[in-house]
Amino acid sequence: MVAEIISLQICVGHREPMNPVDSATFIEGFGIEGDRHAVKSGARTVRQVLLMDEDTLEGFGLGIGQVRENVTVRGIDLHEVPAGQRLALGDDVVVEITQFCAPCERMDEVRPGLREELFEQRGMLATVISGGAVNVGDQIQVLESASVS
């Protein structure tokens, strides 16, 4: 099965809804243009992009965007992708997985107890290594891991 992007979402502000988009611009070192986590403060953060796979969402009875992910994927179990692994999203964008996304209290607003249920299963955080455009339907390629010095 080919891994692909099935949905893209951005959030413009704190506690604002996730807005589905057909395409998004990923900015190297910052995140997704227009998303609240893409802050050009000079401080590099591990939370530039949140990726989540469709199978995990379905396993918890959740819909796309309910865990506040930016990128929803099909055909790859993101929780099996280790920190340091790079993924190509479409033709131009490369992201590097940084860590699991810790579930916050907002998850209990979706469903009581969901925060605890999602421990180490809320998706994977990533940083943008190479920017560009990403579209719904783009394929995902697993690349080399980042070098550890």
Short mmCIF file of C-alpha atoms in Angstrom, two decimals:
data_model
loop_
_atom_site.label_atom_id
_atom_site.label_comp_id
_atom_site.label_asym_id
_atom_site.label_seq_id
_atom_site.Cartn_x
_atom_site.Cartn_y
_atom_site.Cartn_z
CA MET A 1 0.00 0.00 0.00
CA VAL A 2 1.21 3.47 -0.87
CA ALA A 3 1.29 5.94 2.01
CA GLU A 4 -0.58 9.14 1.26
CA ILE A 5 -1.90 12.34 2.79
CA ILE A 6 -5.68 12.18 3.15
CA SER A 7 -6.27 15.47 4.96
CA LEU A 8 -4.52 18.71 5.92
CA GLN A 9 -5.66 21.01 8.75
CA ILE A 10 -4.42 24.31 10.14
CA CYS A 11 -5.35 26.18 13.30
CA VAL A 12 -5.01 29.96 13.22
CA GLY A 13 -5.13 30.61 16.97
CA HIS A 14 -5.24 29.17 20.46
CA ARG A 15 -8.44 27.14 21.00
CA GLU A 16 -9.59 27.90 17.46
CA PRO A 17 -11.04 25.09 15.33
CA MET A 18 -8.93 23.06 12.92
CA ASN A 19 -9.60 24.22 9.37
CA PRO A 20 -9.32 21.65 6.58
CA VAL A 21 -7.37 22.83 3.52
CA ASP A 22 -6.62 21.19 0.17
CA SER A 23 -3.00 22.35 0.19
CA ALA A 24 -0.57 23.95 2.61
CA THR A 25 2.81 25.63 2.47
CA PHE A 26 5.41 24.12 4.79
CA ILE A 27 8.13 26.54 5.86
CA GLU A 28 11.58 25.18 6.66
CA GLY A 29 12.33 25.47 10.37
CA PHE A 30 8.91 26.92 11.29
CA GLY A 31 5.96 24.75 10.33
CA ILE A 32 2.87 25.29 8.21
CA GLU A 33 2.09 28.77 6.93
CA GLY A 34 -0.96 30.15 8.73
CA ASP A 35 -0.87 27.58 11.54
CA ARG A 36 -0.53 28.84 15.09
CA HIS A 37 2.50 26.62 15.76
CA ALA A 38 4.48 28.23 12.91
CA VAL A 39 5.92 31.07 14.97
CA LYS A 40 9.01 32.79 13.62
CA SER A 41 10.40 33.54 17.06
CA GLY A 42 13.91 32.30 16.34
CA ALA A 43 13.45 29.47 18.84
CA ARG A 44 13.28 26.10 17.09
CA THR A 45 10.50 23.92 18.43
CA VAL A 46 9.81 20.20 18.14
CA ARG A 47 6.11 21.00 17.57
CA GLN A 48 5.99 22.45 14.07
CA VAL A 49 3.71 19.80 12.55
CA LEU A 50 1.52 17.06 14.07
CA LEU A 51 0.99 13.95 11.93
CA MET A 52 -1.62 11.27 12.67
CA ASP A 53 -2.58 8.09 10.84
CA GLU A 54 -6.13 7.20 9.85
CA ASP A 55 -6.01 3.69 11.35
CA THR A 56 -5.23 5.03 14.82
CA LEU A 57 -8.02 7.61 14.59
CA GLU A 58 -10.48 4.92 13.53
CA GLY A 59 -9.26 2.61 16.32
CA PHE A 60 -10.28 5.25 18.86
CA GLY A 61 -13.54 6.03 17.07
CA LEU A 62 -12.31 9.51 16.12
CA GLY A 63 -12.67 11.58 12.99
CA ILE A 64 -10.07 13.49 11.03
CA GLY A 65 -8.85 16.57 12.90
CA GLN A 66 -10.25 15.56 16.29
CA VAL A 67 -6.78 15.10 17.83
CA ARG A 68 -5.85 18.47 16.25
CA GLU A 69 -3.40 16.97 13.78
CA ASN A 70 -2.13 19.01 10.83
CA VAL A 71 -1.55 16.05 8.52
CA THR A 72 -3.70 12.91 8.42
CA VAL A 73 -2.14 9.97 6.59
CA ARG A 74 -3.11 6.55 5.28
CA GLY A 75 -0.84 3.56 4.67
CA ILE A 76 1.79 4.14 7.36
CA ASP A 77 1.68 3.50 11.11
CA LEU A 78 3.26 6.69 12.38
CA HIS A 79 3.72 5.30 15.88
CA GLU A 80 6.25 2.84 14.42
CA VAL A 81 8.31 5.68 12.92
CA PRO A 82 11.22 6.51 15.24
CA ALA A 83 12.43 9.97 16.21
CA GLY A 84 15.00 11.16 13.69
CA GLN A 85 13.28 9.46 10.76
CA ARG A 86 12.62 11.71 7.79
CA LEU A 87 9.53 11.58 5.60
CA ALA A 88 9.00 13.18 2.19
CA LEU A 89 5.53 14.68 1.87
CA GLY A 90 4.79 15.09 -1.82
CA ASP A 91 7.56 16.22 -4.16
CA ASP A 92 9.22 18.99 -2.13
CA VAL A 93 8.64 18.79 1.60
CA VAL A 94 10.76 16.81 4.06
CA VAL A 95 9.87 16.55 7.74
CA GLU A 96 11.79 14.90 10.56
CA ILE A 97 9.91 13.05 13.30
CA THR A 98 10.86 14.45 16.72
CA GLN A 99 8.67 12.68 19.30
CA PHE A 100 5.23 11.44 20.32
CA CYS A 101 2.69 14.20 20.85
CA ALA A 102 1.61 14.20 24.48
CA PRO A 103 -2.19 14.36 24.76
CA CYS A 104 -3.40 17.57 26.37
CA GLU A 105 -6.55 18.34 28.36
CA ARG A 106 -8.34 19.31 25.12
CA MET A 107 -8.59 15.60 24.33
CA ASP A 108 -10.98 15.15 27.27
CA GLU A 109 -13.20 17.81 25.66
CA VAL A 110 -13.58 15.48 22.68
CA ARG A 111 -14.47 12.55 24.94
CA PRO A 112 -13.99 12.13 28.70
CA GLY A 113 -10.96 9.92 29.35
CA LEU A 114 -9.53 10.32 25.83
CA ARG A 115 -6.39 12.06 27.09
CA GLU A 116 -5.40 8.94 29.03
CA GLU A 117 -6.46 6.61 26.19
CA LEU A 118 -4.22 8.44 23.72
CA PHE A 119 -1.02 8.16 25.78
CA GLU A 120 1.80 7.77 23.20
CA GLN A 121 -0.83 7.41 20.46
CA ARG A 122 -1.87 11.00 19.68
CA GLY A 123 0.39 11.17 16.65
CA MET A 124 3.94 12.22 15.96
CA LEU A 125 5.46 15.67 16.07
CA ALA A 126 7.85 16.73 13.33
CA THR A 127 9.98 19.65 12.22
CA VAL A 128 10.14 20.94 8.66
CA ILE A 129 13.55 20.21 7.12
CA SER A 130 12.71 21.29 3.57
CA GLY A 131 9.74 23.49 2.77
CA GLY A 132 7.30 23.68 -0.11
CA ALA A 133 3.73 22.85 -1.05
CA VAL A 134 1.85 19.78 0.18
CA ASN A 135 -1.52 18.69 -1.19
CA VAL A 136 -4.19 16.25 -0.10
CA GLY A 137 -3.48 13.07 -2.08
CA ASP A 138 0.31 13.53 -2.10
CA GLN A 139 2.35 10.41 -1.45
CA ILE A 140 4.63 9.91 1.56
CA GLN A 141 8.08 8.37 1.25
CA VAL A 142 10.19 7.14 4.17
CA LEU A 143 13.69 8.60 3.80
CA GLU A 144 16.95 8.13 5.70
CA SER A 145 17.17 8.93 9.38
CA ALA A 146 18.93 12.11 10.40
CA SER A 147 22.58 11.73 11.28
CA VAL A 148 23.39 11.58 14.95
CA SER A 149 26.69 13.23 15.85
#
